[in-house]
Amino acid sequence: GKGTGGMGPDKGNRNQNKKGKGGSGGRDKNRHLSQKIGVSSLLVIYAIPPDFQNDRSSVEYANDIFGIGDNPDPVNVRSQAMACSRGQLRYEPATADSPLIVNGMLEVSITQNVADQASGTVVNWVTTAAQELLAGTDVDMNSYTQIMHIIPKEASWNGAAAWAYLPGRVSAFRDSYAYRMGVQLHEFGHNLGLHHSGNGDKSYADHSCLMGNPSYGDDGPQICWNAAKSWESTWYADDSVTVTPSASGESIQLVGVADWAESVYTSGTHRVVLEIKDSSVAGLDYYVIYNRAKGPNAGVTFAKDTVTISTGADRKVSWHQAALKAGEHFRKVSYNGGAQDLVVKVCDMTTGSANVTPDTARVLIYLDGGAAADNGPSCEAAEREPSASPVAATPQPTPGPTTQAPITKVPTKGPTTSPVVAKPQPTPEPSTQAPTTKVPTNAPTEAPTEKPTNSPSTSPPTTSAPTKTPTVPPTPPPTSPPSLKPTPIPSEECLHGSFILEIEDACTADSVLEAYSDQVYNAAGAISSSCSSSAESDLNLKLAAAGISDASALCDQVYLTQDKVPFTSAANRGTDMNFEKMFFNGRTDWQEEVETIYETEDYSASSNLKEDAEQVRAFYDGVAQGRRVEWPGTLPNFQSSFQDADGLATCTTNAAMCCWAKDRQANDNNGNCAKAYDENCVDKDPADNTDLCFVDLERGNASTGVDSTGPIVYSGDNNDGEGSIHCHGLAWSNDINDKTARYKANNLFFVSMYDHMYQRGYVKNIPGAPMCGCVEQMPTVSRSDCTQVDLTETITITYDAENTIFNSKLTAVHVDFNACRGINN
């Protein structure tokens, strides 16, 4: 995954890899993986050299990149990323308390001529000038998630349109390509860690994917990712699944990105991406997607409206394998190196009703004895997903209800030969040259068949024809006294048809009702003037008909089914929690080592914390701010007799704390570790923020594994007691749906791994106690700092009137970490 990526063959000048004078080069600043989910603050640096100027003004480029202007650009990297990710990744213009940065743009003049100079060298010059320009302000360029450079084409690009770090945060664009959406998102894809998408023996030829270099247009064509890159992006994780093929087969309904983006599908029934693990394909697994050409993917022409299969893996070139229509199949001979073949067959494709039901492709995945035997299950025999509508009872029980007549078997074509899987060449070690892209010699051969649309509409869908009045089940005898003002229940619903609600922040019965009232019931022309019911009673009728007790049950569905990322992904040191156990007790290499020059023959620095723990930064930029992390309740540090909603042991006090006794990182304005490390960072102290009273050794036995009793008392403070220590904690609500309870593991990661270790260099535990644990296991101290989580969440509730089904889903999350607002800090 190291190196740079670009639109064009991997050649050209990569001087940006070197640390030029004052430049932005170097692993620490440029190689951090940009976040795949959340808000990405984008600073665009507009170079102004003395010899040439960029094709467009900075104001025009701001419109081309962000859609900011009097006549907003309809399709740009910001709108396309939001459309393909359903708002999970949002490129926002950099902001600052400075007039120098306007609409995310920073104009920077340089004194050097750029003609025939390597683009990477120019980036270093511009970066130095930008730092000098901002030196007298409070603006820190490193505070922005990504930095995009726009440089005149007269610089030396070696045929490249643009280049970017893979992964990283810096990209550079030739001025004549910087306004083109396809080039923008291709390079930003490299910053996200996505490699190229190939077909046959060419690593750029899968034109169903923006990483395959298909688009040079200003506003399109609009395309998202192929199957492998879609899986790697994590945007569709909640609606994707890993399939383990078997002889009996598995039938799965796929939906395209467009219907997923508009929430016109049923979670759990419809899937976006399928993964099929395969140990026999040089580290690449198989991925399957319905490449439906509409919405944000409307501009795709290669393999359009087919089920496409590709092989891929994180930070590797993906390879197109097949494009299947209804009745066609793909066969992988000797799946997993065994005696059986893997078969992916497209049983049928259906066109849904706009804004109500999705377009689908039903695939059957199974193992059989080979093309000659062809003894796998048929599409007719494969079990379909149960219908949401009830059917009449039959005399004998059947395996599963169905409301559809048997489908006539699609004639099977003659056996195909086993596809030849092109093996990608290994990625070369990063050189000092920028990746390049050959500039197209001609305009695209085909224009999109449809005019690209703007960002997906968020207005409610049009209602379908009125349905029959549902029968409300009899009300059971009341279990409590009647309310003072009973809500009248009308005899029938006033509003008919399907609808979609969007709720920002917390989902409660009140917020669901408010959304229904504002977005549906009170919309102009939604109900007739003769309707006498309220929005609340109309919603309650729909809930009752769907068998749902009240609106709060829709919120429970959201939170109980929310996907969680394992805590082990933060360090990525294995899945057995052994590393995490050592970490929270202060005993990993991150905490034991200190930077030194005596481990290498040339006296270059090693054991650099920022480099060794770079995964922590990547996890913070992506998962920690955009997805829910699983609580590490299997560790003794965070166990008690109390269990959370997931059945995991957690803290009795609903609070955890970390205390550190050592600082190992210089130049971060925290603690007293300083350079040179071998002289000035030996047994150094963190910033002192508390007074250690005593350590009850018995408290920490479960975590430390030491069987000891008695207290260690520290009667004084600082030099008269324990020396400098630093403690920081977090707490959460008893309500399992409260944001502080759901995202407590995100908070624990932020406090322990990112904010204090990665950012400040604080490590090591107080003897006799864990470094981090439930408060009831930790030393007794006079005070502790505290961090709380604040959220921006979007919840989508879909109502299918035809089948009387509600579906609620969390569609976007952004987590902020802020100082606690308690009574007494």
PDB file of N, CA and C in Angstrom, residues 687-692 714 716-725:
ATOM      1  N   ALA A 687       2.448  15.541  31.542  1.00  0.00           N
ATOM      2  CA  ALA A 687       1.970  16.730  32.249  1.00  0.00           C
ATOM      3  C   ALA A 687       1.134  16.290  33.442  1.00  0.00           C
ATOM      4  N   ASP A 688       1.428  16.827  34.611  1.00  0.00           N
ATOM      5  CA  ASP A 688       0.746  16.416  35.849  1.00  0.00           C
ATOM      6  C   ASP A 688      -0.616  17.105  35.956  1.00  0.00           C
ATOM      7  N   ASN A 689      -1.669  16.308  36.157  1.00  0.00           N
ATOM      8  CA  ASN A 689      -3.003  16.910  36.281  1.00  0.00           C
ATOM      9  C   ASN A 689      -3.785  16.398  37.481  1.00  0.00           C
ATOM     10  N   THR A 690      -3.126  15.631  38.380  1.00  0.00           N
ATOM     11  CA  THR A 690      -3.867  15.070  39.502  1.00  0.00           C
ATOM     12  C   THR A 690      -2.905  14.696  40.625  1.00  0.00           C
ATOM     13  N   ASP A 691      -3.476  14.353  41.755  1.00  0.00           N
ATOM     14  CA  ASP A 691      -2.706  13.893  42.909  1.00  0.00           C
ATOM     15  C   ASP A 691      -3.088  12.441  43.178  1.00  0.00           C
ATOM     16  N   LEU A 692      -2.107  11.538  43.099  1.00  0.00           N
ATOM     17  CA  LEU A 692      -2.344  10.120  43.373  1.00  0.00           C
ATOM     18  C   LEU A 692      -2.402   9.914  44.882  1.00  0.00           C
ATOM     19  N   TYR A 714       0.456   7.243  48.764  1.00  0.00           N
ATOM     20  CA  TYR A 714       1.303   8.353  48.344  1.00  0.00           C
ATOM     21  C   TYR A 714       0.803   9.594  49.085  1.00  0.00           C
ATOM     22  N   GLY A 716       2.258  12.499  49.722  1.00  0.00           N
ATOM     23  CA  GLY A 716       2.560  13.803  49.157  1.00  0.00           C
ATOM     24  C   GLY A 716       2.124  13.888  47.710  1.00  0.00           C
ATOM     25  N   ASP A 717       2.638  14.914  47.021  1.00  0.00           N
ATOM     26  CA  ASP A 717       2.314  15.087  45.612  1.00  0.00           C
ATOM     27  C   ASP A 717       3.590  15.474  44.872  1.00  0.00           C
ATOM     28  N   ASN A 718       3.605  15.210  43.590  1.00  0.00           N
ATOM     29  CA  ASN A 718       4.745  15.518  42.740  1.00  0.00           C
ATOM     30  C   ASN A 718       6.033  14.942  43.315  1.00  0.00           C
ATOM     31  N   ASN A 719       7.070  15.742  43.490  1.00  0.00           N
ATOM     32  CA  ASN A 719       8.348  15.223  43.957  1.00  0.00           C
ATOM     33  C   ASN A 719       8.297  14.698  45.386  1.00  0.00           C
ATOM     34  N   ASP A 720       7.291  15.123  46.134  1.00  0.00           N
ATOM     35  CA  ASP A 720       7.139  14.628  47.505  1.00  0.00           C
ATOM     36  C   ASP A 720       6.237  13.396  47.560  1.00  0.00           C
ATOM     37  N   GLY A 721       5.802  12.946  46.445  1.00  0.00           N
ATOM     38  CA  GLY A 721       4.913  11.790  46.410  1.00  0.00           C
ATOM     39  C   GLY A 721       5.184  10.920  45.209  1.00  0.00           C
ATOM     40  N   GLU A 722       4.180  10.820  44.302  1.00  0.00           N
ATOM     41  CA  GLU A 722       4.277   9.888  43.181  1.00  0.00           C
ATOM     42  C   GLU A 722       5.017  10.449  41.977  1.00  0.00           C
ATOM     43  N   GLY A 723       5.357  11.729  41.978  1.00  0.00           N
ATOM     44  CA  GLY A 723       5.889  12.354  40.776  1.00  0.00           C
ATOM     45  C   GLY A 723       4.747  12.808  39.889  1.00  0.00           C
ATOM     46  N   SER A 724       5.042  13.091  38.630  1.00  0.00           N
ATOM     47  CA  SER A 724       4.015  13.577  37.702  1.00  0.00           C
ATOM     48  C   SER A 724       3.248  12.392  37.108  1.00  0.00           C
ATOM     49  N   ILE A 725       1.943  12.441  37.221  1.00  0.00           N
ATOM     50  CA  ILE A 725       1.080  11.480  36.543  1.00  0.00           C
ATOM     51  C   ILE A 725      -0.062  12.232  35.883  1.00  0.00           C
TER      52      ILE A 725
END
